[in-house]
CSV table of C-alpha atoms (C1' of nucleotides) in Angstrom, one decimal:
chain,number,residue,atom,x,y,z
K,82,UNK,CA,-19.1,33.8,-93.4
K,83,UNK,CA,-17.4,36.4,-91.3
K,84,UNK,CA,-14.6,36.3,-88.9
K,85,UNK,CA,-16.7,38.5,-86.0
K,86,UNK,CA,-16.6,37.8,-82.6
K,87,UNK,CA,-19.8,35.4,-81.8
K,88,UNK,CA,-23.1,36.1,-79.7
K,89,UNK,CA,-24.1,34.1,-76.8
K,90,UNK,CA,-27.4,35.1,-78.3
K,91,UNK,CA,-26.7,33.2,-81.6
K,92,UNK,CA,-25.1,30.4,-79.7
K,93,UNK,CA,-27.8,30.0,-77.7
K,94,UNK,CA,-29.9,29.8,-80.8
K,95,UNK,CA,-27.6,27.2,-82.4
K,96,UNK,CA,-28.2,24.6,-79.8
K,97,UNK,CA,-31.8,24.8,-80.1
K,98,UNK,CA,-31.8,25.0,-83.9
K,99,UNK,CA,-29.8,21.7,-83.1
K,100,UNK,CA,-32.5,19.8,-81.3
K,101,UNK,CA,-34.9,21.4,-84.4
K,102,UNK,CA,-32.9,19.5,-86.6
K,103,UNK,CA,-32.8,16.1,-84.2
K,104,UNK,CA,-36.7,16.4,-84.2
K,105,UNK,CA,-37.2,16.4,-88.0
K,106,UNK,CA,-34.5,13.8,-88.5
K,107,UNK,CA,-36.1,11.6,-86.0
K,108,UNK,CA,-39.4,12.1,-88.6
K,109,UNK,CA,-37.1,11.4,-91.5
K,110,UNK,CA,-37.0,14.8,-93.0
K,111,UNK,CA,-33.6,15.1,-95.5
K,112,UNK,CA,-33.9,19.1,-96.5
K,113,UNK,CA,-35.4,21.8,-94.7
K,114,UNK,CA,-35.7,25.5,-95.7
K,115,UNK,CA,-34.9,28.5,-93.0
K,116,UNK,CA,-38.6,29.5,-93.5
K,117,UNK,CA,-39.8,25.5,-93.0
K,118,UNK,CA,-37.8,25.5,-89.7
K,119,UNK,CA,-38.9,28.7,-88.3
K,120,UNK,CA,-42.7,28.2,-89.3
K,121,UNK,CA,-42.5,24.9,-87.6
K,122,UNK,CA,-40.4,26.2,-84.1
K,123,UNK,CA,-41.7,29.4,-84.1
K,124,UNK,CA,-38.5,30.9,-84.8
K,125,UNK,CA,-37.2,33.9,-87.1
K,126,UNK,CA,-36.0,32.5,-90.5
K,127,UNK,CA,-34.0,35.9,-91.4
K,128,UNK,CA,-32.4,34.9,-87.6
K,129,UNK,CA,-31.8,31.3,-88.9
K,130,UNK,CA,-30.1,31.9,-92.0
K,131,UNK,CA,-28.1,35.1,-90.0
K,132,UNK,CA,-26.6,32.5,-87.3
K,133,UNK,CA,-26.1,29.7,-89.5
K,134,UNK,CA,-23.8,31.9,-92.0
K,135,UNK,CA,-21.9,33.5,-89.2
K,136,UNK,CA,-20.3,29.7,-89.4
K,137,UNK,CA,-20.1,28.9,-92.8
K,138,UNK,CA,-22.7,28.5,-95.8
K,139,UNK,CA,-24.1,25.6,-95.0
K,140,UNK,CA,-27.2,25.8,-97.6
K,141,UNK,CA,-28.1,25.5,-101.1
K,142,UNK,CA,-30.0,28.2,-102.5
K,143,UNK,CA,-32.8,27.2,-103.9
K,144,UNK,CA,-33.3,24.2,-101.6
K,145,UNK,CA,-32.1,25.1,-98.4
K,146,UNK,CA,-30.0,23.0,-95.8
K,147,UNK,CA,-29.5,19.0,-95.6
K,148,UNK,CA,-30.6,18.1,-92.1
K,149,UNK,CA,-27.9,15.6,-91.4
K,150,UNK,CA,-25.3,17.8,-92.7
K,151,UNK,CA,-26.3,21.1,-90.9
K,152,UNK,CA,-26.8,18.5,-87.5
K,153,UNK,CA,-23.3,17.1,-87.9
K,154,UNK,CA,-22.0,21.0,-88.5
K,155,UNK,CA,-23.6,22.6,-85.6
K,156,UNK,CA,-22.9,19.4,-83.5
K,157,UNK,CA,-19.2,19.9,-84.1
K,158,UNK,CA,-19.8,24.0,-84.0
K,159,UNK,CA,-21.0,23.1,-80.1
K,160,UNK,CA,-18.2,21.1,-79.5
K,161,UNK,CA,-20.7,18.2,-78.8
K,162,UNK,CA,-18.5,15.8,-80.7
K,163,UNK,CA,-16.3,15.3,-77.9
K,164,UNK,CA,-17.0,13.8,-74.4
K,165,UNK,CA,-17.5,16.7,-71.0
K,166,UNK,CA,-16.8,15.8,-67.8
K,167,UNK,CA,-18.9,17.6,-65.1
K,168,UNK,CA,-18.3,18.1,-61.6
K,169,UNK,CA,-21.1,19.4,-58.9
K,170,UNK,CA,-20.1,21.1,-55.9
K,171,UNK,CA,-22.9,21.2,-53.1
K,172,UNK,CA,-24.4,17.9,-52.7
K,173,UNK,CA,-28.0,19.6,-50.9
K,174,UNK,CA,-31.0,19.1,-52.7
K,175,UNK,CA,-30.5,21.2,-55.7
K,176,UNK,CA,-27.0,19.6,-56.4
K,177,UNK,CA,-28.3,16.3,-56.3
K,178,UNK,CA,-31.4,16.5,-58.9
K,179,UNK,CA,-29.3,18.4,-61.3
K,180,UNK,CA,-27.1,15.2,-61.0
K,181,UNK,CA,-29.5,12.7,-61.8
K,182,UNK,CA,-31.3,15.3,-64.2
K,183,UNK,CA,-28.0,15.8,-66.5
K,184,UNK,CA,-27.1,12.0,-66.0
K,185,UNK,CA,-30.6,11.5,-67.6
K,186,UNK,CA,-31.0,13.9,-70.1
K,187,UNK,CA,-27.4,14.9,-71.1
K,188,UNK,CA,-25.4,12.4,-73.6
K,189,UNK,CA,-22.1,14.2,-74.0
K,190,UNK,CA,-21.8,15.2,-70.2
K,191,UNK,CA,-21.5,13.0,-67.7
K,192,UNK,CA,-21.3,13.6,-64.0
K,193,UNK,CA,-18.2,11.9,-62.6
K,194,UNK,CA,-17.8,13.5,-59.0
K,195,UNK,CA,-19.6,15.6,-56.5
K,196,UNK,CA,-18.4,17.9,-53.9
K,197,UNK,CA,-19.3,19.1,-50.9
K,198,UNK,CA,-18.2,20.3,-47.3
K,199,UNK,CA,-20.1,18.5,-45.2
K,200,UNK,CA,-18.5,15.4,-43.3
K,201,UNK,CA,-21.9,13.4,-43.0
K,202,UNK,CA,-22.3,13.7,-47.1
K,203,UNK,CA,-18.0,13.4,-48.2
K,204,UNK,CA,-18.1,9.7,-49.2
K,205,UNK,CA,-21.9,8.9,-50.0
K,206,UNK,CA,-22.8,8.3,-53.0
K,207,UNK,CA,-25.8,9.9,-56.1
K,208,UNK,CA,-26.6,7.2,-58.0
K,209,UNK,CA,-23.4,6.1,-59.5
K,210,UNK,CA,-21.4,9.3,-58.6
K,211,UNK,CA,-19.4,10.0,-55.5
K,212,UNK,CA,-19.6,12.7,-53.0
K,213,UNK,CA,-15.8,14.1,-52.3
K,214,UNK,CA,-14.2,16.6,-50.1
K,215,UNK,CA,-14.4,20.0,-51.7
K,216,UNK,CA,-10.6,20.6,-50.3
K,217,UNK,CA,-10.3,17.4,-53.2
K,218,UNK,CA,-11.2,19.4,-56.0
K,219,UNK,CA,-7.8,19.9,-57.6
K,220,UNK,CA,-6.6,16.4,-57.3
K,221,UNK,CA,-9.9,14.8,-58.8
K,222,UNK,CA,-10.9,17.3,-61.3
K,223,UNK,CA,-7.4,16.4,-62.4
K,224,UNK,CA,-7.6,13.0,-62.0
K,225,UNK,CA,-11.1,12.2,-63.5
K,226,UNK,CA,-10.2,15.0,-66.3
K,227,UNK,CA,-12.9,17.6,-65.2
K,228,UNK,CA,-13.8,20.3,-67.6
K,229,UNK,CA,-17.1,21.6,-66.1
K,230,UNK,CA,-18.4,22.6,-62.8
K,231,UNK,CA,-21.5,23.2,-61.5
K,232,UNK,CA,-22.2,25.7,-58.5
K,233,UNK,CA,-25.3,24.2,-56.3
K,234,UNK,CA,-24.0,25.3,-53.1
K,235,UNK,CA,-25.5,28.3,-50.7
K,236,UNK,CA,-24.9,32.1,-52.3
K,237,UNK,CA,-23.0,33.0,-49.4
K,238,UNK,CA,-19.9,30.6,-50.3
K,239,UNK,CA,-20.4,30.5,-54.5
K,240,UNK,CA,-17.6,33.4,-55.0
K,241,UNK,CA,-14.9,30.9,-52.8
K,242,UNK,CA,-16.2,27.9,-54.3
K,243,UNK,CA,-15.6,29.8,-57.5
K,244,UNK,CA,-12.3,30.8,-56.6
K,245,UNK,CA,-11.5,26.8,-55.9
K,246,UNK,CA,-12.6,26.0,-59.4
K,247,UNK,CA,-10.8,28.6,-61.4
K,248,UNK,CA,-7.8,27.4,-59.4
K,249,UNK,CA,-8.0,24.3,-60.1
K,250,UNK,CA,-8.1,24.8,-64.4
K,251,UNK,CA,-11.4,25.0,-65.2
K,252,UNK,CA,-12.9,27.2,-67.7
K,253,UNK,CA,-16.6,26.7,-67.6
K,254,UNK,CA,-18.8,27.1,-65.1
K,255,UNK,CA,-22.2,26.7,-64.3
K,256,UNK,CA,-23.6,29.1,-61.2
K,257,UNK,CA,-27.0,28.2,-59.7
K,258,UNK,CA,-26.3,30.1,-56.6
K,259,UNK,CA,-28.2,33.2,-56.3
K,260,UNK,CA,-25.2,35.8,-56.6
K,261,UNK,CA,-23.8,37.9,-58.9
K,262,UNK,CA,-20.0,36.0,-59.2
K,263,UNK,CA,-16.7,38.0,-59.9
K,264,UNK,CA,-15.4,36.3,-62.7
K,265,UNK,CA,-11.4,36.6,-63.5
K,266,UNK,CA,-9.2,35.5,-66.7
K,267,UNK,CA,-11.0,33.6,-69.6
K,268,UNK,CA,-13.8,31.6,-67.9
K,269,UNK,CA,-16.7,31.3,-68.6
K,270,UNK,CA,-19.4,31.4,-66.2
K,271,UNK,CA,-23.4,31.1,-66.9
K,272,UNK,CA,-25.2,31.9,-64.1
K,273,UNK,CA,-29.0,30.6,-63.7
K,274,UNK,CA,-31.0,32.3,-61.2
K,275,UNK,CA,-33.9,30.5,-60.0
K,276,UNK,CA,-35.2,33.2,-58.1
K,277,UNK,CA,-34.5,36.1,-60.2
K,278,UNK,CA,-36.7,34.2,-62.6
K,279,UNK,CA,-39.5,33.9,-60.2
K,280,UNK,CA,-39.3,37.2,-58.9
K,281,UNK,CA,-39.5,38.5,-62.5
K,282,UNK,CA,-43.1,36.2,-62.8
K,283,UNK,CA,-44.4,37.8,-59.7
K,284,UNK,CA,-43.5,41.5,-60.8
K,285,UNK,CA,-45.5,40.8,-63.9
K,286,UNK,CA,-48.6,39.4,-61.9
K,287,UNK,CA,-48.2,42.4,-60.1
K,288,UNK,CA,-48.9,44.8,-62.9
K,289,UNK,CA,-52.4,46.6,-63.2
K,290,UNK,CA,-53.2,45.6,-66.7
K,291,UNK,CA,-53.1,41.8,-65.4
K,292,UNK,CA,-55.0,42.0,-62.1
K,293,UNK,CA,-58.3,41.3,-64.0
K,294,UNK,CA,-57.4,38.5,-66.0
K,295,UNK,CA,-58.1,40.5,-69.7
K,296,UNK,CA,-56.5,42.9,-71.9
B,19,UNK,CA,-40.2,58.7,-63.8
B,20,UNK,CA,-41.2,57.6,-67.2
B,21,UNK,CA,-44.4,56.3,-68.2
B,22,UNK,CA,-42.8,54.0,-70.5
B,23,UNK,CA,-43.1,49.9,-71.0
B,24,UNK,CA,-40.1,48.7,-68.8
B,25,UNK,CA,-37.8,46.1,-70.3
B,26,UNK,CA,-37.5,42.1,-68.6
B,27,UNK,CA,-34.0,43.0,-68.3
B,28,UNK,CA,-34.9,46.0,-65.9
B,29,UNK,CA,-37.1,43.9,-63.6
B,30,UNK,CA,-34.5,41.4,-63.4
B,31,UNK,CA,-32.2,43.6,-62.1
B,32,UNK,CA,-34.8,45.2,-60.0
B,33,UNK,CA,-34.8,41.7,-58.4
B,34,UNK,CA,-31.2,41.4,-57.9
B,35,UNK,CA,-30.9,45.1,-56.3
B,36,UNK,CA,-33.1,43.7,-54.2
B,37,UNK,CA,-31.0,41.2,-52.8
B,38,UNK,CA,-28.3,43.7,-52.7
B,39,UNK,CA,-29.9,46.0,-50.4
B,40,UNK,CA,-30.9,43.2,-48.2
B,41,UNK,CA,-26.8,42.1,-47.9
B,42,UNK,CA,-26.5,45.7,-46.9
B,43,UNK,CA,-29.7,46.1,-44.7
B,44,UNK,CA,-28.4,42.8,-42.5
B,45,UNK,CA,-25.0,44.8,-42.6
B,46,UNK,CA,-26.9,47.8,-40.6
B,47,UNK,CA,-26.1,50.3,-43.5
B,48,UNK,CA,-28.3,53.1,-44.0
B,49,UNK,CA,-28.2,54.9,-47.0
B,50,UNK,CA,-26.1,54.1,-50.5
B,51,UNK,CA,-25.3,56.0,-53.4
B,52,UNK,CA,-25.5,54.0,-56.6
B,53,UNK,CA,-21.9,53.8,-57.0
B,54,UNK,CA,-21.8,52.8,-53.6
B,55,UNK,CA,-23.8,49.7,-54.9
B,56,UNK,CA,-22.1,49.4,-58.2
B,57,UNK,CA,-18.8,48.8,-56.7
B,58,UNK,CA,-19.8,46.6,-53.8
B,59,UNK,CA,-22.1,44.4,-56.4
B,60,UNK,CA,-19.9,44.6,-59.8
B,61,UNK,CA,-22.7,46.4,-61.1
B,62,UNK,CA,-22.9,49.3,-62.9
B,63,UNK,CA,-24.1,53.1,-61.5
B,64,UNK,CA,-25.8,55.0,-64.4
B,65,UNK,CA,-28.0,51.6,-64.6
B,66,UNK,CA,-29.0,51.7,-61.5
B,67,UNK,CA,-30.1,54.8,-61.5
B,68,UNK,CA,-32.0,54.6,-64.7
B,69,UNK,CA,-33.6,51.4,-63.3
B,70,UNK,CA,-34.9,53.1,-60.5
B,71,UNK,CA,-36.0,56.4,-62.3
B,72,UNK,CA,-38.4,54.4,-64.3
B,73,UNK,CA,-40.2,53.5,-61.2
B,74,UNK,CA,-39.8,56.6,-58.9
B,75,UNK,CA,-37.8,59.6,-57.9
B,76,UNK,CA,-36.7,57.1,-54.6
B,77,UNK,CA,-33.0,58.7,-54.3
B,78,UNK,CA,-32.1,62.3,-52.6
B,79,UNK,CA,-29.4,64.0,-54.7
B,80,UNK,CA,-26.0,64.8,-52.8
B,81,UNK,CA,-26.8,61.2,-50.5
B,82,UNK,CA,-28.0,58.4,-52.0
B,83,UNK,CA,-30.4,55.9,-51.0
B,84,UNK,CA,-32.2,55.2,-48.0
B,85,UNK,CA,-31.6,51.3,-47.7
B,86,UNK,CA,-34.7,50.5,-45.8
B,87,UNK,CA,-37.3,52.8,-48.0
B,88,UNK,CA,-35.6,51.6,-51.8
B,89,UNK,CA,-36.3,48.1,-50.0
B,90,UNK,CA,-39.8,48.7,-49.3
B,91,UNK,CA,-40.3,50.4,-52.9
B,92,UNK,CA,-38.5,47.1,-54.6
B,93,UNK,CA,-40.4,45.1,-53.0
B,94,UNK,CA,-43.3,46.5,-53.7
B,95,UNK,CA,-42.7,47.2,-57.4
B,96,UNK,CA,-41.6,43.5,-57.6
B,97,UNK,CA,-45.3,42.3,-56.0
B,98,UNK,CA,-43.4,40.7,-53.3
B,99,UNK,CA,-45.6,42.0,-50.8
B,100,UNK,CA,-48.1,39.8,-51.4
B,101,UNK,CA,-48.0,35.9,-51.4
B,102,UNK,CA,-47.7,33.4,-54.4
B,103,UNK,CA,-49.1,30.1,-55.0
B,104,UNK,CA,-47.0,27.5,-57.1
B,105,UNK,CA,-48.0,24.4,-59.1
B,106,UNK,CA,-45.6,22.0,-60.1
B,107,UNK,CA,-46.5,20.0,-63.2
B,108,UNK,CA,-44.0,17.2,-63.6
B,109,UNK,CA,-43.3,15.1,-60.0
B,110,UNK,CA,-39.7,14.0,-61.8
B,111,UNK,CA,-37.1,14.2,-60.9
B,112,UNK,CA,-36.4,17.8,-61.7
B,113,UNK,CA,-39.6,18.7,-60.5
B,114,UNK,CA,-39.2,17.2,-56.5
B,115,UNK,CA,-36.2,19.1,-56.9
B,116,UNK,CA,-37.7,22.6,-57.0
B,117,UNK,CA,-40.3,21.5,-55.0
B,118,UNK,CA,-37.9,21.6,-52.4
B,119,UNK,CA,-35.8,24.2,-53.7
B,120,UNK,CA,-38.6,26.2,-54.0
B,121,UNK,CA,-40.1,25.8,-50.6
B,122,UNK,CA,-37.3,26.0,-49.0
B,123,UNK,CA,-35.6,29.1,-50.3
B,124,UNK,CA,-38.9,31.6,-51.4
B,125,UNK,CA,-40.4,33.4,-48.9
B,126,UNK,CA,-43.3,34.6,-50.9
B,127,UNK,CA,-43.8,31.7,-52.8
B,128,UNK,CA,-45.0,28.7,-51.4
B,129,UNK,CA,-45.8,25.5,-53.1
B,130,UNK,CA,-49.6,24.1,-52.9
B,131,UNK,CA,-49.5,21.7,-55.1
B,132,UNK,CA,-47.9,18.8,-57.5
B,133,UNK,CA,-49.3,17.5,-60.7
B,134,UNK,CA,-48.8,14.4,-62.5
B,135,UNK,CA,-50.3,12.1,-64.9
B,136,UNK,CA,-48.1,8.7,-63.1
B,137,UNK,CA,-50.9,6.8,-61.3
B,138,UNK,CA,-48.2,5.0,-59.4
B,139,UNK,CA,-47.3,9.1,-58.2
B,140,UNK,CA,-50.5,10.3,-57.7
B,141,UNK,CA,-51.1,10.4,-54.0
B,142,UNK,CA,-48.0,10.4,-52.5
B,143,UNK,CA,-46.4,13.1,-51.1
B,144,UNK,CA,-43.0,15.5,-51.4
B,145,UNK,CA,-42.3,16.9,-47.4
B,146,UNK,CA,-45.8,18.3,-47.1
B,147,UNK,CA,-46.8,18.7,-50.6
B,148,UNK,CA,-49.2,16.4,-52.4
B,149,UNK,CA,-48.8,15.6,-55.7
B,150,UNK,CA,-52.3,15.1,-57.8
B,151,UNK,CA,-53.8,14.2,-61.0
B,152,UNK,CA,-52.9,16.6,-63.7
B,153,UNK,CA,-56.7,15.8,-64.9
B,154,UNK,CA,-58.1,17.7,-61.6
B,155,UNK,CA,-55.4,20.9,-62.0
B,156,UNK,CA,-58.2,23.4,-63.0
B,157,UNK,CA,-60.1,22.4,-60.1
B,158,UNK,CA,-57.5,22.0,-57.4
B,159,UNK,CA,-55.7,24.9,-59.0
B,160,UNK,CA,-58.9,27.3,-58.2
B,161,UNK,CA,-59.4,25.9,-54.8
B,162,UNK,CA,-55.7,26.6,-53.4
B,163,UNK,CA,-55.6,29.9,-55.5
B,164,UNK,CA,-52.3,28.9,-57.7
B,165,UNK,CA,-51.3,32.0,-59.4
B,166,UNK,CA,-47.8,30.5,-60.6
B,167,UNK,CA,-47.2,27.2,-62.7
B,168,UNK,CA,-43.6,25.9,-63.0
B,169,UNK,CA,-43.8,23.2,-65.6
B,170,UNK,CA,-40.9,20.2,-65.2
B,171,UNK,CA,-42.4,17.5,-67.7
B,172,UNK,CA,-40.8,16.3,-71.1
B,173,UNK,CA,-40.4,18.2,-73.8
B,174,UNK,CA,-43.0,16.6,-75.9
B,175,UNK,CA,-45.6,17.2,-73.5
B,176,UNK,CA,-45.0,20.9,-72.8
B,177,UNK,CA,-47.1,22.2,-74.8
B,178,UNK,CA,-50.3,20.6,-74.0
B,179,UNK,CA,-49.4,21.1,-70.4
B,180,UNK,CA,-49.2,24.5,-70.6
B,181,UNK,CA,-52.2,24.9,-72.7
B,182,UNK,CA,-54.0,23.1,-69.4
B,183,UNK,CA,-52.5,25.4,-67.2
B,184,UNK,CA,-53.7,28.8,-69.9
B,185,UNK,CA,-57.2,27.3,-69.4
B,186,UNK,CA,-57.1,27.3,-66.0
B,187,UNK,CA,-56.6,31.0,-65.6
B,188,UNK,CA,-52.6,30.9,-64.6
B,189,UNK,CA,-50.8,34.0,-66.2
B,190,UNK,CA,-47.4,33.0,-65.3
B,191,UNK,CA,-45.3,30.1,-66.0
B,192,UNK,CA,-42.1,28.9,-65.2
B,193,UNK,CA,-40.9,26.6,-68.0
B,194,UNK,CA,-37.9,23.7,-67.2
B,195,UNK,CA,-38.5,21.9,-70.6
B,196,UNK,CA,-36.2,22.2,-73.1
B,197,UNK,CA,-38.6,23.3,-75.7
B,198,UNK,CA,-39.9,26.3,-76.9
B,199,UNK,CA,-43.4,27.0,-76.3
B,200,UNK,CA,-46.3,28.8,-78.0
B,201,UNK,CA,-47.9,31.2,-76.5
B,202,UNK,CA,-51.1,32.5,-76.5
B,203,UNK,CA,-52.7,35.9,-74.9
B,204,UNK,CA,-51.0,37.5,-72.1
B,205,UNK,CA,-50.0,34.9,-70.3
B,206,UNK,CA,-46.1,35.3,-69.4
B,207,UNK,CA,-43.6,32.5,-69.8
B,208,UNK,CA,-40.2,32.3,-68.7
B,209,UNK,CA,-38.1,29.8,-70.0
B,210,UNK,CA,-35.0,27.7,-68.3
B,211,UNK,CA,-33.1,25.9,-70.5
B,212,UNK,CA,-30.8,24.0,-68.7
B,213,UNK,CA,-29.8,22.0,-71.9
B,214,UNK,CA,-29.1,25.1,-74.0
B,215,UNK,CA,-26.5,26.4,-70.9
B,216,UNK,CA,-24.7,23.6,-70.5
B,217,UNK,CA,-24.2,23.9,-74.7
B,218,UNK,CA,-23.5,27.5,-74.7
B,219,UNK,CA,-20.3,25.9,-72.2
B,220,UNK,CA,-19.7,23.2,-74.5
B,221,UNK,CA,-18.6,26.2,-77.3
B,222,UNK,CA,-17.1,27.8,-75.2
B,223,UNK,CA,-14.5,24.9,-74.3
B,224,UNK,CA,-14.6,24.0,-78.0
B,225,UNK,CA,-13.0,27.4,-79.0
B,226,UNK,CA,-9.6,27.4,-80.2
B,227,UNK,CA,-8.9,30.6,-77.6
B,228,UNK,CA,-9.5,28.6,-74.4
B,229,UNK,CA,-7.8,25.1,-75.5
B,230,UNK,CA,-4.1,26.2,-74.1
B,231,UNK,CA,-5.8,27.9,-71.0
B,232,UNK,CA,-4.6,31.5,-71.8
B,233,UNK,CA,-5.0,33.8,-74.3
Y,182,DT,C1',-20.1,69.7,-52.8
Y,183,DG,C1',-21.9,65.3,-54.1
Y,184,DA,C1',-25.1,62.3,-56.0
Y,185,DT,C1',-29.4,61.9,-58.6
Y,186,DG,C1',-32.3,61.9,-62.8
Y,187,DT,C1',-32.1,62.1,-67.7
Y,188,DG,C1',-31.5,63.6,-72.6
Y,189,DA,C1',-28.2,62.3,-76.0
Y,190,DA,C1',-24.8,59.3,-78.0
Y,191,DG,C1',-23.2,54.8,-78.7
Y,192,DC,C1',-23.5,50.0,-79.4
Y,193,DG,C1',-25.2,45.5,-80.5
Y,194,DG,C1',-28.8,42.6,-81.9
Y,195,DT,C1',-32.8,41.9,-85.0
Y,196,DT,C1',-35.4,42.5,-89.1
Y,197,DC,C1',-35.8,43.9,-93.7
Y,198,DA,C1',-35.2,43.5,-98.4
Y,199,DC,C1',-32.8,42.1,-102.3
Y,200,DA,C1',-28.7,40.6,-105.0
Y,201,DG,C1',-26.8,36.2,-106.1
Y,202,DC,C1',-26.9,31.5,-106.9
Y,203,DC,C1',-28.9,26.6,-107.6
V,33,DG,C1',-38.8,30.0,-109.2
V,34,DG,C1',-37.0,29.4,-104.8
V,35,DC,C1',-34.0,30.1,-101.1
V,36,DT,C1',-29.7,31.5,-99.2
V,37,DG,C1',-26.4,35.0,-97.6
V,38,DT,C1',-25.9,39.7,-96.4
V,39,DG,C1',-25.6,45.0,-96.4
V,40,DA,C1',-28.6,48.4,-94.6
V,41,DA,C1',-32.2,50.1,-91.7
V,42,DC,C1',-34.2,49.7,-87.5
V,43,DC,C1',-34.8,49.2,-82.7
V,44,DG,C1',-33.8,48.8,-77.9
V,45,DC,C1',-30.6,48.6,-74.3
V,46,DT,C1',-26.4,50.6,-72.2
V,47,DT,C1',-23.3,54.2,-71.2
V,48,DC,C1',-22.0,58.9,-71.1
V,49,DA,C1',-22.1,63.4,-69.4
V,50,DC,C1',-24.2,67.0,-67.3
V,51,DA,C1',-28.0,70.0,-65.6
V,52,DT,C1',-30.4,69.8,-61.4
V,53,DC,C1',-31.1,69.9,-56.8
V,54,DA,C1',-30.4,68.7,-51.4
DNA sequence: TGATGTGAAGCGGTTCACAGCC
DNA sequence: GGCTGTGAACCGCTTCACATCA
């Protein structure tokens, strides 16, 4: 174990070796080697055993790692052991399905407001979660203990909206708006660009070498 | 110009100048140097030009840019001259949601067509997009010329859906499930894990630096 | 003069390969 | 014998710095 300054590379990686781990425990496994793992997720085992020791020495040589022990490590490694409470500003379309979507799928985040400008949406309601009035933010993010927001409003207005947030205390942020963000101070903001990503699809369709199907 | 393999990372970034040079287009500005764009995007100069370089000789030393010309190039390069046809595997949720998003918001993508193996879904419609049997995608998928799958199912069934959408002929893929896929051939997938962000945040916040809110 | 295009240097992440330990 | 943990080699992307050219 060394005391270097992390990846987001490798922390990406340890959430997914994570839900590895979930999958095998759900089928009962107890041990499971580096080279199991990465056979099984097509994964790197060299990568494994590189990102796992950056936190500690969690295996047995020999054997390899104890599934419910590495799942509880990494679990607290994520901070997944304690409760997130998510706020999404812009209540259009996008901002709505990633409320139900991380009300669905996510079990230590839960969405307890949403925000938005617009006078017809202030006071409706997603499911169980409220729409408020972005000039709120402060006082509820305070209030309902906020500790994560989620950008799903129009690229032209993300930096302000951005602005409101870091304001108001919060350190993570999640941008869906497709613009690069100034970031000040130690947030920490993760930006997921929908259309970059398609963009990105249709410059590889455009290449010669896949115009004709083979290669 | 090189005649090299160009990197993801540059084509992203191709997509974002892009976007930049459109801000500056609507703006009525003519030419740009790259520092020009640097500053005004938080981006960085040398990259820019190196991007470009591997694509072109588009820039006239001692001037810059011509905005409206590096547009046409970009979007060119980027095959966003042409139009795209998306499938949407997956009528959740998550996967109404970009049907909207996408149909909305893309210019040169449009959405032809939802798939889903729901009977109660089959039939119905999302604004003017029907959503059909995943059984009939090859068929359906040939007749409205999709050239772009965005899958937004379960994890568990990824995989199988995107080996129907391989046999169909599709080359690129959009994937929203939290999973990591096997991929055969030269089909291209691009991943969107919106599990693995939200617990790249979750470190973050659970980092001894950020718990006092300075450092 | 001013900004591009580009070799070269620098840096960070991945992969290799093996010593060390069970 | 088997598998981890890790220094070293490798590789690719970014940044620098400057020759080149309008």
């Amino acid at each position: 174990m060394k005391v270097e300054k992390i990846s987001e590379l490798t922390t990406n990686r340890m959430s997914i070796y994570l839900r590895c781990l979930n999958a095998l425990a759900a089928e009962n496994v107890k041990t499971v080697s580096s080279d199991g793992l990465a056979k099984r997720f097509h994964l790197n085992s060299a990568q494994i055993r590189k990102d796992l020791a950056y936190f500690g020495e969690f295996g047995v040589r020999g054997v390899g790692y104890y599934v419910d022990e590495l799942r509880e490590h990494l679990t607290k490694i994520l901070g997944l052991n304690t409760e997130h409470c998510v706020a999404i500003i812009g209540a259009g379309r996008l901002g709505t399905a990633l409320a139900d979507y991380y009300g669905l799928t996510q079990t230590n985040f839960s969405v307890a407001a949403m925000f938005d400008a617009d006078k017809e949406k202030i006071g409706q309601k997603i499911g169980d979660v409220e729409i408020f009035d972005i000039k709120d933010f402060a006082r509820i993010a305070k209030r309902d203990k906020i500790d994560v927001a989620v950008i799903a409003v129009p690229a032209a207005v993300a930096q302000s909206v951005l602005e409101i947030i870091t304001k108001a205390g919060i350190k993570a942020v999640m941008n869906f708006a497709p613009t690069p963000l100034k970031v000040e101070g130690d947030v920490k903001v993760k930006t997921v660009d929908l259309t970059i990503s398609l963009e990105s699809l249709s410059y590889f369709l455009a290449q010669p070498t896949n115009s004709n199907g083979k290669n």
